[in-house]
Coordinates of C-alpha atoms in Angstrom, one line a residue:
M1 CA -94.3 -12.2 0.6
T2 CA -91.5 -12.1 -1.4
K3 CA -88.5 -10.0 -0.1
P4 CA -87.0 -7.5 -2.6
R5 CA -83.3 -7.8 -3.4
A6 CA -81.0 -5.3 -4.6
R7 CA -82.1 -5.5 -8.2
D8 CA -85.5 -4.4 -7.3
L9 CA -84.3 -0.8 -5.7
G10 CA -82.7 -0.2 -9.0
I11 CA -78.9 -0.6 -8.1
P12 CA -77.4 -1.4 -11.3
F13 CA -75.0 -4.6 -11.8
D14 CA -73.0 -6.1 -14.7
G15 CA -73.3 -9.4 -16.1
T16 CA -76.7 -11.7 -17.2
P17 CA -78.2 -13.6 -13.8
G18 CA -79.4 -17.1 -14.1
P19 CA -83.4 -17.5 -13.5
N20 CA -83.2 -17.7 -9.8
N21 CA -80.2 -14.8 -9.5
A22 CA -79.0 -18.0 -7.0
L23 CA -76.2 -20.3 -6.5
T24 CA -79.1 -23.0 -7.2
D25 CA -79.2 -22.2 -11.1
I26 CA -76.3 -24.4 -11.2
P27 CA -77.8 -27.7 -12.3
G28 CA -78.0 -30.1 -8.9
V29 CA -76.9 -27.8 -6.7
E30 CA -79.4 -27.7 -3.6
V31 CA -79.9 -25.1 -0.5
G32 CA -81.1 -25.9 2.6
L33 CA -82.2 -23.4 5.7
T34 CA -82.7 -24.1 9.3
T35 CA -83.5 -20.7 11.1
I36 CA -83.9 -20.6 15.0
I37 CA -85.2 -17.7 16.6
Q38 CA -86.3 -18.0 19.9
G39 CA -86.8 -15.4 23.0
D40 CA -86.3 -12.3 23.9
G41 CA -84.8 -10.0 26.5
P42 CA -81.4 -9.9 28.1
V43 CA -78.7 -12.8 27.4
E44 CA -79.1 -15.7 29.9
P45 CA -76.8 -18.0 29.0
G46 CA -78.3 -21.7 28.0
K47 CA -81.3 -20.1 27.7
G48 CA -81.5 -17.1 25.1
P49 CA -82.5 -15.4 23.4
V50 CA -81.6 -17.5 20.2
R51 CA -81.1 -16.0 17.0
T52 CA -79.3 -18.6 14.7
G53 CA -79.3 -21.2 12.3
V54 CA -77.3 -23.5 9.8
T55 CA -77.2 -23.1 5.7
A56 CA -76.4 -26.4 3.8
I57 CA -75.3 -26.5 0.4
L58 CA -75.1 -29.6 -1.5
P59 CA -73.0 -29.6 -4.5
R60 CA -74.5 -32.6 -6.3
G61 CA -77.7 -32.8 -4.2
K62 CA -78.9 -35.4 -2.5
T63 CA -77.5 -37.9 -4.7
K64 CA -77.0 -41.3 -3.0
S65 CA -73.8 -41.8 -5.1
P66 CA -71.3 -40.0 -3.6
S67 CA -68.8 -38.5 -5.4
P68 CA -65.6 -35.7 -5.6
V69 CA -66.6 -32.1 -6.1
W70 CA -63.3 -30.0 -7.4
A71 CA -62.6 -26.9 -5.2
G72 CA -60.3 -24.5 -4.3
H73 CA -60.2 -22.3 -1.4
F74 CA -58.4 -18.9 -0.6
N75 CA -58.4 -17.0 3.1
L76 CA -58.7 -12.8 2.5
N77 CA -58.2 -12.7 6.2
G78 CA -57.9 -16.3 8.0
N79 CA -59.5 -15.1 11.7
G80 CA -62.2 -17.7 11.3
E81 CA -63.2 -21.7 10.1
M82 CA -63.8 -23.3 7.4
T83 CA -63.3 -27.2 8.4
G84 CA -61.9 -29.4 5.2
T85 CA -59.7 -26.8 3.5
H86 CA -56.1 -28.9 4.5
W87 CA -57.5 -31.8 2.3
I88 CA -59.0 -29.4 -0.5
N89 CA -55.6 -27.6 -0.7
E90 CA -53.7 -30.6 -0.8
A91 CA -55.8 -33.0 -3.2
G92 CA -58.3 -30.5 -4.8
Y93 CA -61.5 -32.2 -3.9
F94 CA -64.2 -32.5 -1.0
I95 CA -67.1 -35.2 -1.0
G96 CA -70.4 -34.3 0.8
P97 CA -72.2 -31.0 2.3
I98 CA -70.9 -27.6 3.0
C99 CA -72.8 -25.9 5.6
I100 CA -72.4 -22.8 7.4
T101 CA -73.2 -22.0 10.8
N102 CA -72.2 -20.0 14.0
T103 CA -68.5 -19.9 15.4
H104 CA -69.5 -22.0 18.4
S105 CA -71.5 -24.7 16.5
V106 CA -68.8 -25.6 14.4
G107 CA -68.1 -29.2 15.8
M108 CA -72.0 -29.9 16.1
V109 CA -72.8 -29.4 12.7
H110 CA -69.7 -31.4 11.4
H111 CA -71.0 -34.0 13.8
A112 CA -74.6 -33.6 12.0
A113 CA -73.1 -33.4 8.2
T114 CA -70.8 -36.7 9.0
R115 CA -74.1 -38.8 9.7
W116 CA -75.9 -37.3 7.1
M117 CA -72.8 -38.9 4.9
I118 CA -73.1 -41.9 6.3
D119 CA -76.6 -42.4 6.3
T120 CA -76.6 -41.0 2.7
Y121 CA -74.1 -42.8 1.5
D122 CA -74.2 -45.9 3.3
S123 CA -74.1 -48.4 0.3
H124 CA -71.1 -47.1 -0.8
F125 CA -69.3 -47.3 2.7
V126 CA -70.7 -50.6 3.2
G127 CA -67.8 -53.3 2.6
D128 CA -65.7 -50.2 2.2
H129 CA -63.8 -47.7 4.3
G130 CA -66.1 -45.2 5.5
W131 CA -64.6 -41.9 5.3
A132 CA -66.1 -38.6 5.6
L133 CA -64.8 -35.1 6.0
P134 CA -67.4 -32.3 5.1
V135 CA -66.9 -29.2 4.8
V136 CA -68.2 -26.7 7.7
A137 CA -67.8 -22.8 8.0
E138 CA -68.4 -20.3 10.5
T139 CA -69.3 -16.4 11.4
Y140 CA -69.8 -15.2 14.9
D141 CA -73.5 -14.1 15.4
G142 CA -72.7 -13.4 19.4
L143 CA -74.0 -9.7 19.5
A144 CA -77.6 -10.9 18.5
N145 CA -77.5 -14.3 19.8
D146 CA -76.4 -16.3 23.0
I147 CA -73.7 -18.1 21.3
C148 CA -72.3 -19.9 24.2
G149 CA -75.3 -21.5 25.2
Q150 CA -75.0 -23.6 21.8
H151 CA -78.8 -23.9 21.0
I152 CA -77.8 -25.6 17.8
T153 CA -78.5 -29.5 17.5
A154 CA -77.4 -32.2 15.1
D155 CA -81.0 -32.3 14.2
H156 CA -81.0 -28.6 13.0
A157 CA -78.1 -29.1 10.9
L158 CA -79.9 -32.5 9.4
A159 CA -82.7 -30.2 8.8
A160 CA -81.0 -27.8 6.4
M161 CA -79.5 -31.2 4.9
N162 CA -82.5 -33.1 4.4
G163 CA -84.6 -30.1 3.3
A164 CA -82.3 -28.9 0.8
S165 CA -83.8 -28.0 -2.9
G166 CA -83.2 -26.0 -5.8
G167 CA -84.9 -23.0 -7.0
R168 CA -85.1 -19.5 -5.4
V169 CA -83.1 -19.1 -2.2
A170 CA -84.4 -17.5 1.0
E171 CA -82.2 -14.3 2.0
G172 CA -81.3 -12.3 4.8
N173 CA -82.5 -13.7 8.3
V174 CA -82.3 -17.4 7.7
G175 CA -80.1 -19.7 8.0
G176 CA -76.6 -19.1 9.4
G177 CA -77.1 -15.7 8.3
T178 CA -79.8 -15.3 10.9
G179 CA -78.0 -13.1 13.8
M180 CA -75.1 -11.7 11.3
M181 CA -74.5 -7.8 10.2
T182 CA -73.4 -6.3 7.2
Y183 CA -71.6 -3.0 7.5
E184 CA -73.5 -2.3 10.6
F185 CA -76.7 -3.0 9.4
K186 CA -78.5 -6.3 9.8
G187 CA -77.1 -8.9 6.9
G188 CA -76.9 -12.3 6.5
T189 CA -77.5 -14.9 3.8
G190 CA -77.0 -13.5 0.4
T191 CA -76.9 -15.2 -3.4
A192 CA -76.6 -14.5 -7.0
S193 CA -75.2 -15.8 -10.3
R194 CA -74.0 -15.1 -13.5
R195 CA -74.7 -16.9 -17.2
V196 CA -71.2 -17.0 -18.9
G197 CA -71.0 -18.3 -22.8
F198 CA -68.7 -20.8 -24.2
G199 CA -69.1 -21.5 -27.6
D200 CA -72.7 -22.9 -28.2
K201 CA -73.1 -23.7 -24.4
T202 CA -74.1 -21.5 -21.5
Y203 CA -72.6 -22.3 -18.0
T204 CA -73.6 -20.6 -14.5
V205 CA -71.0 -19.1 -11.9
G206 CA -73.0 -18.4 -8.6
A207 CA -72.2 -17.5 -4.9
L208 CA -73.9 -17.8 -1.7
V209 CA -72.5 -15.9 1.3
Q210 CA -72.9 -15.6 4.8
S211 CA -72.4 -12.0 5.3
N212 CA -71.2 -10.3 8.7
F213 CA -68.3 -8.0 8.0
G214 CA -67.8 -4.1 7.7
S215 CA -67.3 -1.2 9.4
R216 CA -70.0 1.4 8.8
P217 CA -67.5 4.3 6.9
N218 CA -66.5 1.7 4.8
L219 CA -69.4 0.8 2.6
M220 CA -69.6 1.4 -0.9
V221 CA -72.4 0.4 -3.3
R222 CA -71.3 0.1 -6.7
G223 CA -68.9 2.7 -6.2
V224 CA -71.6 5.1 -4.0
P225 CA -70.0 5.5 -0.4
V226 CA -73.2 4.6 1.4
G227 CA -71.5 4.4 4.5
R228 CA -69.8 7.7 4.6
E229 CA -73.6 9.3 4.2
W230 CA -75.2 7.2 6.5
P231 CA -73.1 7.5 9.9
E232 CA -76.1 6.7 12.5
D233 CA -77.2 3.5 13.9
A234 CA -73.6 1.9 13.9
P235 CA -73.0 0.3 16.8
L236 CA -69.4 -0.8 16.7
S237 CA -68.1 2.6 15.2
R238 CA -69.9 4.5 17.4
G239 CA -68.0 2.4 20.6
H240 CA -65.0 2.9 18.3
M241 CA -64.3 -0.8 17.8
H242 CA -62.5 -2.6 14.9
E243 CA -64.6 -4.7 12.6
T244 CA -65.4 -7.5 14.3
G245 CA -67.2 -10.0 11.8
S246 CA -66.4 -12.6 9.2
I247 CA -68.1 -13.4 5.6
I248 CA -68.0 -16.4 4.3
V249 CA -68.2 -16.7 0.6
I250 CA -68.9 -19.9 -1.4
I251 CA -68.4 -19.9 -5.0
G252 CA -70.0 -22.6 -7.3
T253 CA -70.0 -23.1 -11.2
D254 CA -70.8 -26.2 -13.7
I255 CA -67.5 -25.2 -15.8
P256 CA -65.3 -27.8 -15.9
L257 CA -62.2 -26.3 -14.0
L258 CA -58.9 -27.7 -12.3
P259 CA -58.4 -27.1 -9.0
N260 CA -55.5 -24.9 -9.3
Q261 CA -58.0 -22.9 -11.6
L262 CA -60.6 -23.0 -9.0
K263 CA -58.3 -21.6 -6.3
R264 CA -57.8 -18.7 -9.3
I265 CA -61.7 -17.8 -8.8
A266 CA -61.7 -18.1 -4.9
K267 CA -59.1 -15.5 -4.7
R268 CA -61.5 -13.0 -7.2
G269 CA -63.9 -13.5 -4.4
A270 CA -62.3 -11.4 -2.2
I271 CA -62.7 -8.8 -5.0
G272 CA -66.3 -9.2 -4.7
I273 CA -66.0 -8.6 -1.3
G274 CA -63.9 -5.3 -1.4
R275 CA -66.0 -3.7 -4.1
T276 CA -68.6 -3.6 -1.2
G277 CA -65.9 -1.7 0.5
S278 CA -64.0 -3.7 3.0
P279 CA -60.7 -4.0 3.0
G280 CA -60.5 -7.1 5.2
G281 CA -60.5 -6.1 8.7
H282 CA -57.8 -8.2 11.2
Y283 CA -60.3 -9.5 13.4
S284 CA -62.7 -10.7 10.6
G285 CA -62.4 -14.7 9.1
D286 CA -63.2 -13.8 5.3
I287 CA -62.8 -17.0 4.0
I288 CA -63.7 -18.4 0.4
L289 CA -64.6 -21.6 -1.3
A290 CA -64.8 -22.3 -5.0
F291 CA -66.1 -25.7 -6.5
S292 CA -67.4 -26.8 -10.1
T293 CA -69.4 -29.9 -10.3
A294 CA -68.2 -30.5 -13.6
N295 CA -65.4 -34.0 -14.1
D296 CA -67.7 -36.6 -12.0
I297 CA -65.4 -39.3 -11.8
G298 CA -67.6 -41.2 -9.3
W299 CA -66.8 -42.5 -5.8
P300 CA -63.2 -43.1 -5.2
R301 CA -63.8 -46.6 -3.9
M302 CA -60.6 -47.7 -1.6
I303 CA -60.6 -51.2 -3.5
Q304 CA -57.6 -51.2 -5.8
D305 CA -58.7 -53.1 -8.5
E306 CA -61.9 -50.8 -9.0
H307 CA -60.0 -47.7 -9.0
P308 CA -59.3 -46.1 -13.1
L309 CA -55.7 -46.2 -13.3
F310 CA -56.4 -42.5 -15.5
N311 CA -59.2 -40.1 -14.5
T312 CA -60.3 -38.5 -17.9
M313 CA -61.1 -34.7 -17.2
S314 CA -61.8 -31.5 -18.9
A315 CA -60.7 -28.0 -18.1
L316 CA -61.6 -24.4 -19.6
G317 CA -58.3 -23.0 -21.3
D318 CA -56.7 -20.6 -19.3
H319 CA -57.0 -18.0 -22.0
Y320 CA -60.7 -17.9 -21.4
I321 CA -61.0 -17.8 -17.7
E322 CA -61.3 -14.1 -17.4
Q323 CA -65.2 -14.4 -18.1
V324 CA -65.2 -16.7 -15.3
Y325 CA -63.3 -14.3 -13.2
N326 CA -65.5 -11.6 -13.9
A327 CA -68.8 -13.6 -13.2
A328 CA -67.5 -14.6 -9.5
V329 CA -66.7 -11.2 -8.6
D330 CA -70.0 -10.0 -10.0
A331 CA -71.8 -12.3 -8.0
V332 CA -70.2 -12.3 -5.0
E333 CA -70.9 -8.5 -4.9
E334 CA -74.5 -8.9 -5.9
A335 CA -75.1 -11.7 -2.7
I336 CA -73.6 -9.3 -0.5
L337 CA -75.9 -6.4 -1.0
N338 CA -79.1 -9.1 -1.6
A339 CA -78.2 -10.3 1.8
L340 CA -78.0 -6.3 3.1
V341 CA -81.4 -5.6 1.0
A342 CA -83.1 -8.7 2.4
A343 CA -82.7 -8.5 6.2
E344 CA -84.9 -7.2 8.8
T345 CA -84.0 -5.3 11.9
M346 CA -82.9 -7.6 14.9
S347 CA -81.8 -6.7 18.6
M348 CA -78.4 -6.8 20.0
V349 CA -77.5 -8.9 23.0
K350 CA -76.2 -6.9 25.5
F351 CA -72.4 -6.3 25.0
P352 CA -70.3 -4.0 27.4
G353 CA -69.7 -0.7 25.3
V354 CA -71.6 -1.6 22.5
A355 CA -75.1 -3.0 23.2
D356 CA -77.3 -1.8 26.4
G357 CA -79.8 -4.1 25.7
T358 CA -81.8 -1.5 23.5
A359 CA -79.6 -1.2 20.5
K360 CA -80.3 -3.0 17.3
W361 CA -78.9 -4.4 14.2
T362 CA -80.8 -1.9 11.8
A363 CA -82.2 -3.0 8.6
I364 CA -80.5 -1.1 5.6
D365 CA -83.9 1.9 4.7
H366 CA -84.9 0.9 1.1
E367 CA -86.2 4.3 0.2
R368 CA -83.4 6.2 1.9
L369 CA -80.6 4.1 0.1
K370 CA -82.4 4.8 -3.0
R371 CA -82.3 8.5 -2.5
I372 CA -78.2 8.2 -1.9
M373 CA -77.5 6.6 -4.9
A374 CA -79.5 8.9 -6.8
K375 CA -77.5 11.9 -5.3
Y376 CA -74.4 10.0 -7.1
G377 CA -76.0 9.7 -10.2
R378 CA -76.9 6.3 -10.5
P379 CA -80.9 6.1 -10.0
N380 CA -82.9 3.4 -11.5
G381 CA -80.4 1.6 -12.7
A382 CA -78.3 4.0 -14.4
P383 CA -75.0 3.3 -15.2

């Protein structure tokens, strides 16, 4: 059964989405998900319960010919990890997959992503200097998952990368978002896209989020203070705790953009987060990466006489970039709300002062959400 999305509840959004309203609306981009749900009851480190996974994004799909993907990176709050960003900030590109998982599995997923690159790009590495530096990011699912048991294996990560495809992307309790929360409701994986026209050509800006952040009182849905209207079933707020989550935002496009422009696009992802109410918590890792699949210059081989002296690239004029800013902000906001709407209730593990073994990350009730929106004059997509 197809899960409902935020638009299906009549929540109004700006802009025009692509056919799947997903990051995969960008030509060539593929997404894969490995979801691990095993066991029940109190947490026993190393045994379970397990509620976690891996999300893989392949900006150029499963091509056998690696090529730089131009990128920019921004931290709204840096209490988290995204590998490869030092090189992205230095050189303006990365090569290979982007993977998102839980905090204690970054090393294993990075190991697997490196293996995937070696195996996938073997013909390009042979006779050359093999170099793999994938992007791996994380959010913390230890309130729903035996995170210290480190249950994710290289095979789980490889399955996400090898199983990546285009088309519609599953949302909610899937992939790296399996055990995550959003504004103290159940959260997880979400995606959205926007179409942008320049001249006679239409481009796509897409976003995918692993949403695991937010304190309930701050939740806003298209300007409606849903969190203040819905104080119950908020275990962190009940325990007088600070926001203790994170969000990873991946923004992609096929618009030709330079790395400095993509860094500015990444910054606008923070506005998409802010539209949902969060100020960016001190204990939250709110990390954003923007990439463009345009300007494919091919594999940068280390053999000097095979390097072109100059790379020919095109880039959108800055006069027109505000349309891209708008699309990025809109897509990130909707992706977060899609993660919230698609998620399903999940038990929390025992956590002193917060969860006693019976607490849950409760899925947001769609009918109640619609009633709250209507109370503030925003029913059925009304502006």
